[in-house]
Tab-separated table of C-alpha atoms and ligand atoms in Angstrom:
chain	number	residue	atom	x	y	z
A	1	UNK	CA	34.958	-76.936	275.952
A	2	UNK	CA	32.743	-74.400	274.199
A	3	UNK	CA	34.561	-71.085	274.058
A	4	UNK	CA	32.320	-68.130	273.250
A	5	UNK	CA	34.468	-65.295	274.594
A	6	UNK	CA	36.422	-64.553	271.426
A	7	UNK	CA	36.108	-60.786	271.779
A	8	UNK	CA	38.119	-61.018	274.994
A	9	UNK	CA	40.781	-63.090	273.309
A	10	UNK	CA	41.129	-65.999	270.896
A	11	UNK	CA	43.020	-69.250	270.999
A	12	UNK	CA	46.288	-68.870	269.059
A	13	UNK	CA	46.255	-70.758	265.769
A	14	UNK	CA	48.808	-73.626	265.676
A	15	UNK	CA	50.482	-72.172	262.574
A	16	UNK	CA	50.877	-68.835	264.368
A	17	UNK	CA	52.605	-70.593	267.255
A	18	UNK	CA	54.803	-72.430	264.774
A	19	UNK	CA	55.814	-69.171	263.045
A	20	UNK	CA	56.654	-67.675	266.427
A	21	UNK	CA	58.761	-70.617	267.460
A	22	UNK	CA	60.603	-70.825	264.142
A	23	UNK	CA	61.367	-67.108	264.070
A	24	UNK	CA	62.452	-67.166	267.744
A	25	UNK	CA	64.819	-70.062	267.149
A	26	UNK	CA	66.290	-69.138	263.781
A	27	UNK	CA	66.202	-65.341	263.921
A	28	UNK	CA	66.954	-64.517	267.529
A	29	UNK	CA	69.530	-61.838	266.723
A	30	UNK	CA	68.834	-58.173	267.232
A	31	UNK	CA	67.747	-56.641	263.885
A	32	UNK	CA	69.902	-53.594	264.709
A	33	UNK	CA	73.106	-55.645	265.056
A	34	UNK	CA	75.426	-55.088	262.121
A	35	UNK	CA	76.675	-58.669	261.899
A	36	UNK	CA	75.214	-61.193	259.512
A	37	UNK	CA	72.674	-62.642	261.960
A	38	UNK	CA	71.397	-59.138	262.706
A	39	UNK	CA	71.105	-58.481	258.984
A	40	UNK	CA	69.071	-61.645	258.506
A	41	UNK	CA	66.765	-60.687	261.378
A	42	UNK	CA	66.333	-57.221	259.891
A	43	UNK	CA	65.486	-58.727	256.518
A	44	UNK	CA	62.796	-60.882	258.107
A	45	UNK	CA	61.360	-57.877	259.930
A	46	UNK	CA	61.184	-55.907	256.676
A	47	UNK	CA	59.579	-58.880	254.977
A	48	UNK	CA	56.958	-59.149	257.734
A	49	UNK	CA	56.268	-55.453	257.315
A	50	UNK	CA	55.997	-55.791	253.557
A	51	UNK	CA	53.531	-58.657	253.933
A	52	UNK	CA	51.407	-56.772	256.476
A	53	UNK	CA	51.372	-53.762	254.140
A	54	UNK	CA	50.335	-55.956	251.220
A	55	UNK	CA	47.485	-57.526	253.201
A	56	UNK	CA	46.243	-54.131	254.401
A	57	UNK	CA	46.870	-52.428	251.003
A	58	UNK	CA	49.087	-49.728	252.475
A	59	UNK	CA	52.782	-48.781	252.180
A	60	UNK	CA	55.495	-50.710	254.042
A	61	UNK	CA	56.603	-47.661	256.000
A	62	UNK	CA	53.059	-47.128	257.257
A	63	UNK	CA	53.175	-50.294	259.402
A	64	UNK	CA	54.392	-49.979	263.008
A	65	UNK	CA	54.562	-53.178	265.029
A	66	UNK	CA	53.226	-52.685	268.554
A	67	UNK	CA	52.355	-54.750	271.609
A	68	UNK	CA	48.619	-54.668	270.855
A	69	UNK	CA	45.471	-52.602	270.924
A	70	UNK	CA	46.066	-50.657	274.120
A	71	UNK	CA	49.484	-49.537	272.956
A	72	UNK	CA	48.280	-48.705	269.439
A	73	UNK	CA	45.407	-46.588	270.751
A	74	UNK	CA	47.602	-44.738	273.260
A	75	UNK	CA	50.343	-44.242	270.703
A	76	UNK	CA	47.893	-42.765	268.206
A	77	UNK	CA	45.911	-40.537	270.563
A	78	UNK	CA	48.694	-39.224	272.785
A	79	UNK	CA	51.093	-39.198	269.832
A	80	UNK	CA	48.817	-36.835	267.867
A	81	UNK	CA	47.971	-34.783	270.953
A	82	UNK	CA	51.596	-34.149	271.897
A	83	UNK	CA	52.835	-33.580	268.340
A	84	UNK	CA	50.067	-31.205	267.271
A	85	UNK	CA	49.053	-29.384	270.456
A	86	UNK	CA	50.446	-26.121	269.158
A	87	UNK	CA	47.716	-26.170	266.504
A	88	UNK	CA	44.899	-27.154	268.845
A	89	UNK	CA	43.927	-29.137	271.903
A	90	UNK	CA	40.517	-30.456	270.912
A	91	UNK	CA	39.821	-34.157	270.333
A	92	UNK	CA	36.570	-35.829	269.313
A	93	UNK	CA	35.756	-39.388	270.338
A	94	UNK	CA	32.619	-41.300	271.335
A	95	UNK	CA	31.039	-42.354	274.616
A	96	UNK	CA	31.401	-46.045	273.803
A	97	UNK	CA	35.110	-46.402	273.111
A	98	UNK	CA	37.327	-49.063	274.667
A	99	UNK	CA	38.998	-48.024	277.973
A	100	UNK	CA	42.339	-47.704	276.152
A	101	UNK	CA	40.811	-44.783	274.226
A	102	UNK	CA	38.603	-43.408	277.023
A	103	UNK	CA	41.367	-43.404	279.610
A	104	UNK	CA	43.947	-41.992	277.187
A	105	UNK	CA	41.527	-39.138	276.488
A	106	UNK	CA	40.775	-38.679	280.195
A	107	UNK	CA	44.519	-38.485	280.879
A	108	UNK	CA	44.875	-35.812	278.180
A	109	UNK	CA	42.060	-33.821	279.831
A	110	UNK	CA	44.194	-33.559	282.950
A	111	UNK	CA	46.895	-32.001	280.738
A	112	UNK	CA	44.569	-29.302	279.402
A	113	UNK	CA	43.128	-31.021	276.317
A	114	UNK	CA	39.430	-30.628	275.595
A	115	UNK	CA	37.614	-33.830	274.652
A	116	UNK	CA	34.166	-34.130	273.062
A	117	UNK	CA	32.589	-37.524	273.796
A	118	UNK	CA	29.929	-37.971	271.112
A	119	UNK	CA	26.717	-39.650	272.261
A	120	UNK	CA	25.309	-42.689	270.452
A	121	UNK	CA	21.759	-43.610	269.456
A	122	UNK	CA	19.855	-46.669	270.738
A	123	UNK	CA	21.831	-48.843	268.314
A	124	UNK	CA	25.129	-47.535	269.627
A	125	UNK	CA	25.922	-45.487	266.526
A	126	UNK	CA	27.292	-41.925	266.503
A	127	UNK	CA	25.513	-39.293	264.436
A	128	UNK	CA	27.435	-37.818	261.496
A	129	UNK	CA	25.651	-34.544	262.108
A	130	UNK	CA	26.828	-34.451	265.742
A	131	UNK	CA	30.321	-35.279	264.582
A	132	UNK	CA	30.399	-32.540	261.940
A	133	UNK	CA	29.031	-30.013	264.411
A	134	UNK	CA	31.664	-30.951	266.973
A	135	UNK	CA	34.584	-30.142	264.639
A	136	UNK	CA	36.245	-26.855	265.595
A	137	UNK	CA	39.222	-24.843	264.375
A	138	UNK	CA	41.332	-26.332	267.147
A	139	UNK	CA	40.267	-29.967	266.559
A	140	UNK	CA	43.345	-32.062	265.920
A	141	UNK	CA	41.970	-35.606	266.157
A	142	UNK	CA	38.848	-37.706	265.679
A	143	UNK	CA	39.137	-41.154	267.273
A	144	UNK	CA	36.200	-43.477	266.631
A	145	UNK	CA	36.155	-47.250	266.963
A	146	UNK	CA	35.069	-49.462	264.076
A	147	UNK	CA	33.277	-52.279	265.945
A	148	UNK	CA	32.253	-51.981	269.569
A	149	UNK	CA	33.686	-54.734	271.762
A	150	UNK	CA	30.611	-55.097	273.980
A	151	UNK	CA	27.667	-54.919	271.607
A	152	UNK	CA	29.188	-55.297	268.137
A	153	UNK	CA	27.846	-52.038	266.738
A	154	UNK	CA	29.566	-50.869	263.557
A	155	UNK	CA	30.325	-47.161	263.227
A	156	UNK	CA	30.025	-45.424	259.814
A	157	UNK	CA	33.803	-45.180	259.455
A	158	UNK	CA	33.769	-44.672	255.682
A	159	UNK	CA	31.465	-41.684	256.018
A	160	UNK	CA	33.450	-40.274	258.935
A	161	UNK	CA	36.552	-40.640	256.755
A	162	UNK	CA	34.856	-38.591	254.042
A	163	UNK	CA	34.075	-35.868	256.580
A	164	UNK	CA	37.629	-35.985	257.947
A	165	UNK	CA	39.017	-35.537	254.440
A	166	UNK	CA	37.348	-32.130	254.301
A	167	UNK	CA	39.496	-30.975	257.227
A	168	UNK	CA	43.070	-31.676	256.129
A	169	UNK	CA	44.506	-30.347	259.372
A	170	UNK	CA	42.861	-32.895	261.618
A	171	UNK	CA	43.748	-36.567	261.927
A	172	UNK	CA	41.387	-39.540	262.021
A	173	UNK	CA	42.180	-42.611	264.125
A	174	UNK	CA	40.176	-45.852	264.056
A	175	UNK	CA	40.305	-48.558	266.728
A	176	UNK	CA	39.868	-51.541	264.402
A	177	UNK	CA	40.673	-54.178	267.057
A	178	UNK	CA	37.247	-55.872	266.944
A	179	UNK	CA	36.611	-55.202	263.271
A	180	UNK	CA	39.705	-56.692	261.676
A	181	UNK	CA	38.942	-59.934	259.847
A	182	UNK	CA	35.215	-59.560	260.540
A	183	UNK	CA	33.957	-56.310	259.022
A	184	UNK	CA	35.654	-54.881	255.906
A	185	UNK	CA	37.482	-51.570	256.271
A	186	UNK	CA	39.505	-49.850	253.598
A	187	UNK	CA	42.536	-47.943	254.830
A	188	UNK	CA	44.172	-46.280	251.840
A	189	UNK	CA	42.509	-43.127	250.528
A	190	UNK	CA	39.803	-43.483	253.189
A	191	UNK	CA	40.489	-40.402	255.274
A	192	UNK	CA	41.880	-42.712	257.976
A	193	UNK	CA	45.312	-41.627	259.191
A	194	UNK	CA	45.822	-44.111	262.008
A	195	UNK	CA	44.388	-47.565	262.610
A	196	UNK	CA	44.894	-49.919	265.556
A	197	UNK	CA	44.952	-53.723	265.238
A	198	UNK	CA	45.678	-56.322	267.916
A	199	UNK	CA	47.043	-59.831	267.324
A	200	UNK	CA	45.363	-61.769	270.102
A	201	UNK	CA	41.827	-61.038	268.887
A	202	UNK	CA	42.526	-62.830	265.597
A	203	UNK	CA	44.134	-66.073	266.801
A	204	UNK	CA	47.500	-64.353	267.106
A	205	UNK	CA	49.557	-63.847	270.230
A	206	UNK	CA	49.082	-61.555	273.193
A	207	UNK	CA	51.534	-58.672	273.102
A	208	UNK	CA	51.454	-58.267	269.314
A	209	UNK	CA	49.768	-55.679	267.155
A	210	UNK	CA	50.014	-53.140	264.367
A	211	UNK	CA	49.425	-49.432	264.261
A	212	UNK	CA	48.882	-48.138	260.746
A	213	UNK	CA	50.241	-44.595	260.508
A	214	UNK	CA	49.875	-43.029	257.089
A	215	UNK	CA	52.721	-41.093	255.544
A	216	UNK	CA	51.307	-37.654	256.205
A	217	UNK	CA	50.919	-38.271	259.939
A	218	UNK	CA	53.488	-37.165	262.475
A	219	UNK	CA	53.339	-38.644	265.973
A	220	UNK	CA	55.131	-37.748	269.162
A	221	UNK	CA	56.607	-41.090	270.306
A	222	UNK	CA	55.537	-42.638	273.595
A	223	UNK	CA	58.872	-44.457	273.859
A	224	UNK	CA	62.223	-42.860	273.189
A	225	UNK	CA	65.377	-44.858	272.722
A	226	UNK	CA	67.139	-46.575	269.850
A	227	UNK	CA	64.840	-45.146	267.148
A	228	UNK	CA	63.455	-48.495	265.996
A	229	UNK	CA	60.182	-48.530	264.013
A	230	UNK	CA	60.967	-45.194	262.358
A	231	UNK	CA	61.632	-43.677	265.781
A	232	UNK	CA	57.901	-43.919	266.581
A	233	UNK	CA	58.416	-46.920	268.837
A	234	UNK	CA	61.893	-47.409	270.195
A	235	UNK	CA	62.857	-50.717	271.735
A	236	UNK	CA	64.356	-53.926	270.353
A	237	UNK	CA	61.777	-55.281	267.949
A	238	UNK	CA	59.634	-58.287	268.853
A	239	UNK	CA	60.575	-59.961	265.589
A	240	UNK	CA	59.001	-63.366	266.272
A	241	UNK	CA	55.868	-61.628	267.573
A	242	UNK	CA	55.685	-59.481	264.440
A	243	UNK	CA	56.060	-62.537	262.190
A	244	UNK	CA	53.307	-64.272	264.191
A	245	UNK	CA	51.140	-61.142	263.933
A	246	UNK	CA	51.402	-61.133	260.153
A	247	UNK	CA	50.629	-64.849	260.016
A	248	UNK	CA	47.483	-64.288	262.107
A	249	UNK	CA	46.505	-61.337	259.927
A	250	UNK	CA	46.881	-63.383	256.762
A	251	UNK	CA	44.866	-66.280	258.207
A	252	UNK	CA	42.064	-64.083	259.459
A	253	UNK	CA	41.808	-62.266	256.107
A	254	UNK	CA	41.641	-65.627	254.312
A	255	UNK	CA	38.923	-66.824	256.637
A	256	UNK	CA	37.039	-63.564	256.199
A	257	UNK	CA	37.166	-64.033	252.428
A	258	UNK	CA	36.021	-67.673	252.598
A	259	UNK	CA	33.854	-67.975	255.702
A	260	UNK	CA	32.205	-64.587	256.328
A	261	UNK	CA	28.837	-65.843	255.121
A	262	UNK	CA	28.894	-68.908	257.410
A	263	UNK	CA	29.811	-66.796	260.432
A	264	UNK	CA	27.015	-64.321	259.693
A	265	UNK	CA	24.550	-67.212	259.298
A	266	UNK	CA	25.677	-68.781	262.556
A	267	UNK	CA	25.135	-65.526	264.375
A	268	UNK	CA	21.719	-65.098	262.778
A	269	UNK	CA	20.788	-68.584	263.998
A	270	UNK	CA	22.028	-67.708	267.486
A	271	UNK	CA	20.101	-64.441	267.492
A	272	UNK	CA	16.821	-65.978	266.338
A	273	UNK	CA	17.196	-68.803	268.891
A	274	UNK	CA	17.994	-66.404	271.740
A	275	UNK	CA	14.915	-64.375	270.869
A	276	UNK	CA	12.802	-67.454	271.600
A	277	UNK	CA	14.178	-67.947	275.128
A	278	UNK	CA	11.851	-66.446	277.738
A	279	UNK	CA	13.505	-63.683	279.738
A	280	UNK	CA	16.302	-62.976	277.251
A	281	UNK	CA	16.502	-59.473	275.777
A	282	UNK	CA	18.825	-58.817	272.860
A	283	UNK	CA	20.882	-55.639	273.108
A	284	UNK	CA	22.903	-55.904	269.893
A	285	UNK	CA	21.180	-54.243	266.928
A	286	UNK	CA	20.200	-56.294	263.848
A	287	UNK	CA	22.983	-54.755	261.810
A	288	UNK	CA	26.208	-55.417	263.698
A	289	UNK	CA	29.482	-57.309	263.522
A	290	UNK	CA	29.077	-61.036	262.736
A	291	UNK	CA	30.791	-62.283	265.897
A	292	UNK	CA	29.301	-60.383	268.843
A	293	UNK	CA	25.887	-60.627	270.428
A	294	UNK	CA	25.013	-58.931	273.690
A	295	UNK	CA	21.971	-59.973	275.705
A	296	UNK	CA	20.426	-59.134	279.057
A	297	UNK	CA	18.475	-61.360	281.361
A	298	UNK	CA	16.793	-58.778	283.597
A	299	UNK	CA	16.446	-59.835	287.198
A	300	UNK	CA	19.272	-62.364	287.081
A	301	UNK	CA	22.879	-61.732	287.976
A	302	UNK	CA	25.105	-62.284	284.922
A	303	UNK	CA	27.946	-63.710	287.043
A	304	UNK	CA	25.642	-66.477	288.281
A	305	UNK	CA	24.704	-67.448	284.721
A	306	UNK	CA	28.372	-67.420	283.720
A	307	UNK	CA	29.207	-69.608	286.681
A	308	UNK	CA	26.527	-72.201	285.856
A	309	UNK	CA	27.583	-72.314	282.189
A	310	UNK	CA	31.222	-72.532	283.254
A	311	UNK	CA	30.393	-75.708	285.156
A	312	UNK	CA	29.285	-77.163	281.819
A	313	UNK	CA	32.562	-76.023	280.226
A	314	UNK	CA	30.857	-73.223	278.304
A	315	UNK	CA	32.535	-69.841	278.462
A	316	UNK	CA	30.837	-66.521	277.803
A	317	UNK	CA	31.420	-63.110	279.291
A	318	UNK	CA	29.809	-60.233	281.152
A	319	UNK	CA	30.317	-57.014	279.204
A	320	UNK	CA	33.924	-56.894	278.020
A	321	UNK	CA	36.889	-58.562	279.674
A	322	UNK	CA	38.514	-55.204	280.400
A	323	UNK	CA	35.593	-53.979	282.445
A	324	UNK	CA	34.014	-57.224	283.625
A	325	UNK	CA	35.648	-57.078	287.015
A	326	UNK	CA	34.565	-53.471	287.524
A	327	UNK	CA	31.171	-52.108	288.517
A	328	UNK	CA	28.120	-54.057	287.497
A	329	UNK	CA	26.672	-51.564	285.069
A	330	UNK	CA	27.650	-51.522	281.395
A	331	UNK	CA	28.523	-47.937	280.433
A	332	UNK	CA	28.117	-48.917	276.772
A	333	UNK	CA	24.534	-50.091	277.221
A	334	UNK	CA	23.910	-47.045	279.410
A	335	UNK	CA	25.142	-44.779	276.583
A	336	UNK	CA	22.687	-46.546	274.226
A	337	UNK	CA	19.878	-45.594	276.610
A	338	UNK	CA	18.997	-49.040	277.970
A	339	UNK	CA	17.244	-49.267	281.369
A	340	UNK	CA	19.233	-50.105	284.495
A	341	UNK	CA	17.574	-53.532	284.477
A	342	UNK	CA	19.292	-54.215	281.144
A	343	UNK	CA	22.598	-52.428	281.790
A	344	UNK	CA	23.227	-54.445	284.961
A	345	UNK	CA	22.339	-57.850	283.560
A	346	UNK	CA	24.315	-58.002	280.327
A	347	UNK	CA	26.130	-60.975	278.871
A	348	UNK	CA	28.321	-61.089	275.781
A	349	UNK	CA	28.578	-64.092	273.500
A	350	UNK	CA	31.384	-63.740	270.963
A	351	UNK	CA	32.103	-66.182	268.165
A	352	UNK	CA	35.078	-66.975	265.980
A	353	UNK	CA	35.409	-68.661	262.599
A	354	UNK	CA	36.052	-71.866	264.582
A	355	UNK	CA	32.661	-71.807	266.333
A	356	UNK	CA	30.318	-74.568	265.146
A	357	UNK	CA	26.534	-74.804	264.972
A	358	UNK	CA	26.646	-77.782	267.353
A	359	UNK	CA	28.466	-75.658	269.909
A	360	UNK	CA	25.853	-72.930	269.587
A	361	UNK	CA	23.051	-75.488	269.980
A	362	UNK	CA	24.621	-76.903	273.148
A	363	UNK	CA	25.134	-73.389	274.503
A	364	UNK	CA	21.480	-72.515	273.842
A	365	UNK	CA	20.249	-75.669	275.579
A	366	UNK	CA	22.454	-75.077	278.591
A	367	UNK	CA	21.510	-71.402	278.792
A	368	UNK	CA	17.822	-72.254	278.756
A	369	UNK	CA	18.394	-74.879	281.445
A	370	UNK	CA	20.350	-72.430	283.588
A	371	UNK	CA	17.660	-69.773	283.309
A	372	UNK	CA	14.889	-72.225	284.225
A	373	UNK	CA	16.918	-73.429	287.192
A	374	UNK	CA	17.569	-69.885	288.424
A	375	UNK	CA	13.960	-68.802	287.992
A	376	UNK	CA	12.780	-71.823	290.030
A	377	UNK	CA	15.166	-70.869	292.840
A	378	UNK	CA	13.810	-67.338	292.825
A	379	UNK	CA	10.122	-68.389	292.929
B	1	PLP	C1	37.876	-52.396	270.760
B	1	PLP	C2	39.119	-52.715	271.501
B	1	PLP	N1	40.135	-51.841	271.489
B	1	PLP	C3	41.292	-52.093	272.124
B	1	PLP	C4	41.475	-53.235	272.855
B	1	PLP	C5	42.771	-53.480	273.570
B	1	PLP	O1	43.537	-54.411	272.896
B	1	PLP	P1	44.724	-55.226	273.637
B	1	PLP	O2	44.056	-56.221	274.532
B	1	PLP	O3	45.483	-55.841	272.512
B	1	PLP	O4	45.527	-54.216	274.387
B	1	PLP	C6	40.439	-54.180	272.916
B	1	PLP	C7	40.577	-55.405	273.728
B	1	PLP	O5	39.660	-55.807	274.403
B	1	PLP	C8	39.243	-53.905	272.218
B	1	PLP	O6	38.225	-54.774	272.228
C-alpha cells in the first residue's frame, strides 16, 4: 500500500497506540475521583499537560486537551465571540479556512456577528495590508490558518502576530492543524492567543487534540458541566487520549528536528517529476508546506484517477477529505483565482515522514500510466 493522503489523516504510530493502551489499562480511574486511583490518574493528566507545555514552550495551564481540530477551532472562535461580544462583534478570517472555521464563522453570522473573509492572492496567501485595513474598533478576533489543508500554502503568521500585538483588545487564533510538526511556529510572545492542534494528523489518534489558550485569554465554554480543563471544557477527561496526543506530539517534533530536510527534498523531487508529466498542472506554490502538493489534470475527472490508482493500492485525495464528497469545485483553488478547468480537476498528494522515495517513484509511474490510459479512452 502507498498511502499519500496524510493530510486527511495519518496512520497511528505503534508507540502512540501502546501509550494509549497502557494508560487505559493502568489509569482508568476518573481524574476527579478523590480516591487514590483518581489521584494517580490526575497526576498523569497533569504530567501529560506539563510535557505538552514543555514541547510547545508554553505554560502548563495554557494547554486544554480537546477532541481534535474541529473542536479546538469551534472552541476558540465561538468561545471568543460569546465571551467578548459586549466589546464588539467583528471577526476577521480568510476565504481559505477549513470548514470548521468557515462554518463556525457562518453560524456566528446568523447570531449577528460580522465576519470579514480576507481574499488570498494566486499563491493562496492573505495580504497584511488587507488584514490591517480590515481591523476595526469592534474587531474581537483574527482567525487565520497556518498551513492550508488543500494546497499547503503557509500564511505569514509571525507577521500577523506582530500586527495583532498592536491591538491588545483583539485576540488572534491560529489553526495549526496542518502545520504542526511540519512548519515551525512559535507560540509564546508571538501575538498568538489561541492555537489549534489535532492528534490524528501527526500519527496520533482520532478524537484527540490540544487547544493552546494563553493566560490573558478568556473563553466562553462550549461545554458546561463538571468544570474540568479549567472549566473551559467540562467532561470527564480522555486521559489515555491525552497521553497518546502528547506522545504523538513529541514524536512529530523529533521527526521535524531530524527529518525536515529529507521530507522537503522528497517533495521537491515529487514536484519536479510531476511537472514533467504531460497534462499535469501544479497548483501548490513553490514556497509551501513540505508535505502537501495539489495538482490539476484539466479535462479528467479526479475521482476516476483516484479510482485507477486505488486499484494499484495507491491512495491520494481530491481536495480535502472534509469536502471531497461535496461539490466538484475546490473553493480554495477558486479563491486563488484558478480557472474552472483547474478548480474542478484537483488532486491532493500529501506525504508524511514515513513516505519513501520508492513509494513516490511508483506513484509517479502509476499516475503517468493512468493518465495515458484515460487520454486514450477519450481520443
Ligand atoms: C486545517 C485543518 N483544520 C482543522 C481540521 C479538523 O481537524 P479534526 O479532523 O481533528 O477535527 C483539519 C482536518 O482536516 C484541517 O486540515
